[in-house]
Structure formats: structure tokens, C-alpha cells
Amino acid sequence: MKHINLNPMNPPLNWQDKLPDELPQGWNERAAALCQAQSLTAALRALGGSFAVKVLYMGELDGQGNPFGENHAETAAPQFVRDVLLHLDSVPVVQARSACSLQSQAWRGVLDCGTQPLGERLFDGTLPLKRSAFEFCLMENAGGQDDFRRPVAARRSYFDWDGEVLELTEYFLAGLAQFV
């Protein structure tokens, strides 16, 4: 399962098979544990505070990460995506993208869950899923910026459901530091 860089304007990220030893500024072991939690939804809720999901986009993207209808040459396979922001006490702490093939009716049905956290559906025990190991990366130039919405780290994994794959990439935002 090879990741496709959906935005050619951004360089590919340096994914690693373990969380880097040097964590972003303001992070501690609690943040590291959160980054490695199987269910990020459950881990965020355990931090306390008001948890909410805001759907940013759900639909088809061309091979460059643009909504269909925009005139761009395709360089990769089109995908169906759901982009969300996860909030704690109204602070954005994680931006997540779930992506599957356009033909995957099963995954598209799972992703069509409104503001329900995807983690509730993935980990409720009703779906016959196999999950890959996590891959992690730290964002370049993550230190020294004050924008609480900027990503400082990310993780991704793949869920296999009878041969159909869902890629889940979760970007940990700087605002998370105030909760860990």
C-alpha cells in the first residue's frame, strides 16, 4: 500500500516506522502516547474537555487533490476523501484525511458519517478490518511558529476490509500541546 502525495506543490513527507525520539516543542510522553493510540478518538476524549468533529470536505478528488470540476491534469488515481478537524474545547487539535478509491462503496458508506467520529465506526468491532502499522513524521520547520492550527507531526495507517483499502492520515496540530 503505497501513499500517493495528493498535493504536488508540497514535497513528500519523511515517513518513519516509529515515532521520532525528538518530539515537537511543548510535547511530552503523554503526547507521544496519544500519537500511538489505536483509537485517536478515544484517546482525545480521555483528555477531557468538549470533543467535536467538524467536516471540512467530503467528496471526490482528482489525482492532484483538487475537487473534481477543476481543470487540472491528473497524475495519480482519483480518490474519495473525508477531511475533518477534531476539536477539544473548540481548539483544533487534529486534522485528518480518510481516503479510499472512488469505486469503494463499502468505505464510502463508512465515511459518510457526518460529524460522528470515524474512530467510533472503525473500532466498534462490527467491521472485519486489518490495520497496518503506523508510520510517523515530524513536520519540517514545526518549531518557532505560534499558529495553533499548524501541523507539527503526523501519523498514517491503512485499514484493509476484504481487499479494499482506506488510508487514514492524521495531522497533529500545535494547539494539542495545551491539552497534553
mmCIF file of C-alpha atoms in Angstrom:
data_model
loop_
_atom_site.group_PDB
_atom_site.id
_atom_site.type_symbol
_atom_site.label_atom_id
_atom_site.label_comp_id
_atom_site.label_asym_id
_atom_site.label_seq_id
_atom_site.Cartn_x
_atom_site.Cartn_y
_atom_site.Cartn_z
ATOM 1 C CA MET A 1 0.000 0.000 0.000
ATOM 2 C CA LYS A 2 1.923 2.998 -1.277
ATOM 3 C CA HIS A 3 0.954 6.522 -0.276
ATOM 4 C CA ILE A 4 0.119 8.967 -3.044
ATOM 5 C CA ASN A 5 1.177 12.570 -2.486
ATOM 6 C CA LEU A 6 -2.067 14.322 -3.385
ATOM 7 C CA ASN A 7 -0.541 17.785 -3.483
ATOM 8 C CA PRO A 8 2.438 18.058 -5.853
ATOM 9 C CA MET A 9 3.130 21.573 -4.567
ATOM 10 C CA ASN A 10 4.231 20.057 -1.251
ATOM 11 C CA PRO A 11 7.230 17.757 -1.059
ATOM 12 C CA PRO A 12 6.626 14.198 0.142
ATOM 13 C CA LEU A 13 6.823 13.778 3.899
ATOM 14 C CA ASN A 14 9.587 11.748 5.540
ATOM 15 C CA TRP A 15 7.533 8.854 6.924
ATOM 16 C CA GLN A 16 9.203 6.589 9.507
ATOM 17 C CA ASP A 17 8.103 3.325 11.067
ATOM 18 C CA LYS A 18 8.401 4.677 14.624
ATOM 19 C CA LEU A 19 7.685 7.945 16.342
ATOM 20 C CA PRO A 20 10.865 10.065 16.207
ATOM 21 C CA ASP A 21 12.725 10.399 19.516
ATOM 22 C CA GLU A 22 12.797 14.183 19.260
ATOM 23 C CA LEU A 23 9.233 15.379 19.772
ATOM 24 C CA PRO A 24 7.852 18.799 18.831
ATOM 25 C CA GLN A 25 8.360 21.662 21.260
ATOM 26 C CA GLY A 26 5.905 21.513 24.165
ATOM 27 C CA TRP A 27 5.192 17.794 23.744
ATOM 28 C CA ASN A 28 5.836 15.149 26.390
ATOM 29 C CA GLU A 29 5.384 11.406 26.902
ATOM 30 C CA ARG A 30 1.617 11.909 27.146
ATOM 31 C CA ALA A 31 1.613 13.441 23.664
ATOM 32 C CA ALA A 32 3.778 10.601 22.373
ATOM 33 C CA ALA A 33 1.328 8.057 23.802
ATOM 34 C CA LEU A 34 -1.546 9.925 22.164
ATOM 35 C CA CYS A 35 0.217 9.759 18.781
ATOM 36 C CA GLN A 36 0.480 5.991 19.120
ATOM 37 C CA ALA A 37 -3.046 5.291 20.427
ATOM 38 C CA GLN A 38 -5.004 2.835 18.304
ATOM 39 C CA SER A 39 -8.164 4.940 18.569
ATOM 40 C CA LEU A 40 -7.290 8.619 18.420
ATOM 41 C CA THR A 41 -10.956 9.459 19.104
ATOM 42 C CA ALA A 42 -10.906 7.553 22.404
ATOM 43 C CA ALA A 43 -7.510 8.990 23.375
ATOM 44 C CA LEU A 44 -8.621 12.568 22.701
ATOM 45 C CA ARG A 45 -11.838 12.083 24.643
ATOM 46 C CA ALA A 46 -9.803 10.734 27.567
ATOM 47 C CA LEU A 47 -8.009 14.093 27.779
ATOM 48 C CA GLY A 48 -11.267 15.653 28.965
ATOM 49 C CA GLY A 49 -12.949 18.712 27.624
ATOM 50 C CA SER A 50 -15.508 19.029 24.891
ATOM 51 C CA PHE A 51 -14.676 16.837 21.862
ATOM 52 C CA ALA A 52 -16.138 17.742 18.458
ATOM 53 C CA VAL A 53 -15.699 16.862 14.787
ATOM 54 C CA LYS A 54 -16.008 19.450 12.030
ATOM 55 C CA VAL A 55 -16.280 18.104 8.489
ATOM 56 C CA LEU A 56 -14.201 20.244 6.113
ATOM 57 C CA TYR A 57 -14.790 18.319 2.896
ATOM 58 C CA MET A 58 -16.226 15.028 1.768
ATOM 59 C CA GLY A 59 -16.218 14.009 -1.864
ATOM 60 C CA GLU A 60 -14.162 13.090 -4.855
ATOM 61 C CA LEU A 61 -10.701 14.481 -5.543
ATOM 62 C CA ASP A 62 -8.745 14.240 -8.729
ATOM 63 C CA GLY A 63 -5.215 12.848 -8.748
ATOM 64 C CA GLN A 64 -3.719 16.139 -7.520
ATOM 65 C CA GLY A 65 -6.013 16.612 -4.553
ATOM 66 C CA ASN A 66 -8.400 19.048 -6.259
ATOM 67 C CA PRO A 67 -12.188 18.684 -6.175
ATOM 68 C CA PHE A 68 -13.482 17.331 -9.453
ATOM 69 C CA GLY A 69 -14.550 20.015 -11.857
ATOM 70 C CA GLU A 70 -11.318 21.971 -11.589
ATOM 71 C CA ASN A 71 -9.269 21.723 -14.744
ATOM 72 C CA HIS A 72 -6.020 20.012 -13.717
ATOM 73 C CA ALA A 73 -4.100 17.170 -15.316
ATOM 74 C CA GLU A 74 -4.259 14.004 -13.251
ATOM 75 C CA THR A 75 -1.016 12.473 -12.004
ATOM 76 C CA ALA A 76 -2.462 9.892 -9.624
ATOM 77 C CA ALA A 77 -5.663 7.926 -9.215
ATOM 78 C CA PRO A 78 -8.711 9.921 -8.131
ATOM 79 C CA GLN A 79 -9.888 9.266 -4.582
ATOM 80 C CA PHE A 80 -12.885 9.736 -2.352
ATOM 81 C CA VAL A 81 -11.902 11.654 0.792
ATOM 82 C CA ARG A 82 -13.279 12.918 4.068
ATOM 83 C CA ASP A 83 -11.339 15.781 5.655
ATOM 84 C CA VAL A 84 -12.156 16.735 9.241
ATOM 85 C CA LEU A 85 -10.885 18.854 12.104
ATOM 86 C CA LEU A 86 -11.024 17.369 15.592
ATOM 87 C CA HIS A 87 -11.511 19.927 18.363
ATOM 88 C CA LEU A 88 -11.046 19.914 22.112
ATOM 89 C CA ASP A 89 -12.785 22.802 23.871
ATOM 90 C CA SER A 90 -13.209 24.491 20.461
ATOM 91 C CA VAL A 91 -9.446 24.323 19.749
ATOM 92 C CA PRO A 92 -8.452 22.420 16.577
ATOM 93 C CA VAL A 93 -6.057 19.657 17.680
ATOM 94 C CA VAL A 94 -6.021 17.189 14.748
ATOM 95 C CA GLN A 95 -6.767 17.471 11.058
ATOM 96 C CA ALA A 96 -7.480 14.114 9.456
ATOM 97 C CA ARG A 97 -7.953 12.814 5.937
ATOM 98 C CA SER A 98 -9.517 9.461 5.168
ATOM 99 C CA ALA A 99 -9.118 8.366 1.551
ATOM 100 C CA CYS A 100 -10.309 5.390 -0.475
ATOM 101 C CA SER A 101 -10.790 4.540 -4.127
ATOM 102 C CA LEU A 102 -13.771 6.022 -5.913
ATOM 103 C CA GLN A 103 -15.111 2.500 -6.504
ATOM 104 C CA SER A 104 -15.092 1.506 -2.818
ATOM 105 C CA GLN A 105 -18.768 1.632 -1.904
ATOM 106 C CA ALA A 106 -18.095 -0.048 1.447
ATOM 107 C CA TRP A 107 -15.587 2.565 2.604
ATOM 108 C CA ARG A 108 -17.591 5.421 1.132
ATOM 109 C CA GLY A 109 -20.541 4.283 3.229
ATOM 110 C CA VAL A 110 -18.391 4.228 6.371
ATOM 111 C CA LEU A 111 -17.007 7.703 5.632
ATOM 112 C CA ASP A 112 -20.491 9.132 5.176
ATOM 113 C CA CYS A 113 -20.956 9.574 8.926
ATOM 114 C CA GLY A 114 -21.423 13.325 9.271
ATOM 115 C CA THR A 115 -19.900 14.667 12.480
ATOM 116 C CA GLN A 116 -19.703 11.236 14.107
ATOM 117 C CA PRO A 117 -16.028 10.429 14.759
ATOM 118 C CA LEU A 118 -14.729 7.895 12.242
ATOM 119 C CA GLY A 119 -12.962 6.117 15.107
ATOM 120 C CA GLU A 120 -16.312 5.123 16.575
ATOM 121 C CA ARG A 121 -17.104 3.232 13.387
ATOM 122 C CA LEU A 122 -13.632 1.754 12.889
ATOM 123 C CA PHE A 123 -13.286 0.427 16.429
ATOM 124 C CA ASP A 124 -16.810 -0.645 17.362
ATOM 125 C CA GLY A 125 -15.980 -4.260 16.458
ATOM 126 C CA THR A 126 -18.555 -4.633 13.678
ATOM 127 C CA LEU A 127 -16.197 -4.318 10.690
ATOM 128 C CA PRO A 128 -13.736 -7.087 9.702
ATOM 129 C CA LEU A 129 -10.721 -4.751 9.484
ATOM 130 C CA LYS A 130 -6.980 -5.289 9.407
ATOM 131 C CA ARG A 131 -4.865 -2.259 10.233
ATOM 132 C CA SER A 132 -1.310 -1.673 9.118
ATOM 133 C CA ALA A 133 1.398 -0.458 11.448
ATOM 134 C CA PHE A 134 1.593 3.290 11.959
ATOM 135 C CA GLU A 135 4.020 5.490 10.078
ATOM 136 C CA PHE A 136 5.035 8.814 11.622
ATOM 137 C CA CYS A 137 6.666 12.049 10.599
ATOM 138 C CA LEU A 138 7.532 15.392 12.109
ATOM 139 C CA MET A 139 6.832 18.440 10.014
ATOM 140 C CA GLU A 140 9.766 20.491 8.847
ATOM 141 C CA ASN A 141 10.032 23.935 10.421
ATOM 142 C CA ALA A 142 7.441 22.964 13.031
ATOM 143 C CA GLY A 143 9.215 24.823 15.836
ATOM 144 C CA GLY A 144 9.062 28.513 16.496
ATOM 145 C CA GLN A 145 5.673 29.242 14.949
ATOM 146 C CA ASP A 146 2.742 30.438 17.010
ATOM 147 C CA ASP A 147 -0.168 29.298 14.822
ATOM 148 C CA PHE A 148 -2.048 26.671 16.875
ATOM 149 C CA ARG A 149 -3.550 25.257 13.644
ATOM 150 C CA ARG A 150 -0.233 24.331 12.017
ATOM 151 C CA PRO A 151 0.644 20.636 11.862
ATOM 152 C CA VAL A 152 3.672 19.624 13.903
ATOM 153 C CA ALA A 153 3.529 15.846 13.450
ATOM 154 C CA ALA A 154 1.522 13.257 11.559
ATOM 155 C CA ARG A 155 0.752 9.581 11.514
ATOM 156 C CA ARG A 156 -0.848 7.391 8.906
ATOM 157 C CA SER A 157 -2.098 3.862 8.659
ATOM 158 C CA TYR A 158 -4.128 1.751 6.285
ATOM 159 C CA PHE A 159 -7.254 -0.267 7.000
ATOM 160 C CA ASP A 160 -7.961 -3.302 4.817
ATOM 161 C CA TRP A 161 -11.539 -4.502 4.510
ATOM 162 C CA ASP A 162 -11.677 -7.569 2.285
ATOM 163 C CA GLY A 163 -9.091 -6.108 -0.095
ATOM 164 C CA GLU A 164 -10.452 -2.559 -0.109
ATOM 165 C CA VAL A 165 -8.089 -0.050 1.494
ATOM 166 C CA LEU A 166 -8.732 3.120 3.482
ATOM 167 C CA GLU A 167 -5.761 5.408 4.084
ATOM 168 C CA LEU A 168 -6.073 7.447 7.273
ATOM 169 C CA THR A 169 -3.636 10.335 7.793
ATOM 170 C CA GLU A 170 -3.864 12.350 10.992
ATOM 171 C CA TYR A 171 -2.023 15.658 11.366
ATOM 172 C CA PHE A 172 -1.403 16.695 14.967
ATOM 173 C CA LEU A 173 -1.788 20.451 15.303
ATOM 174 C CA ALA A 174 0.172 22.773 17.570
ATOM 175 C CA GLY A 175 -2.982 23.501 19.610
ATOM 176 C CA LEU A 176 -2.801 19.961 21.021
ATOM 177 C CA ALA A 177 0.135 20.984 23.251
ATOM 178 C CA GLN A 178 -2.176 22.833 25.654
ATOM 179 C CA PHE A 179 -4.039 19.577 26.402
ATOM 180 C CA VAL A 180 -1.059 17.249 26.857
#
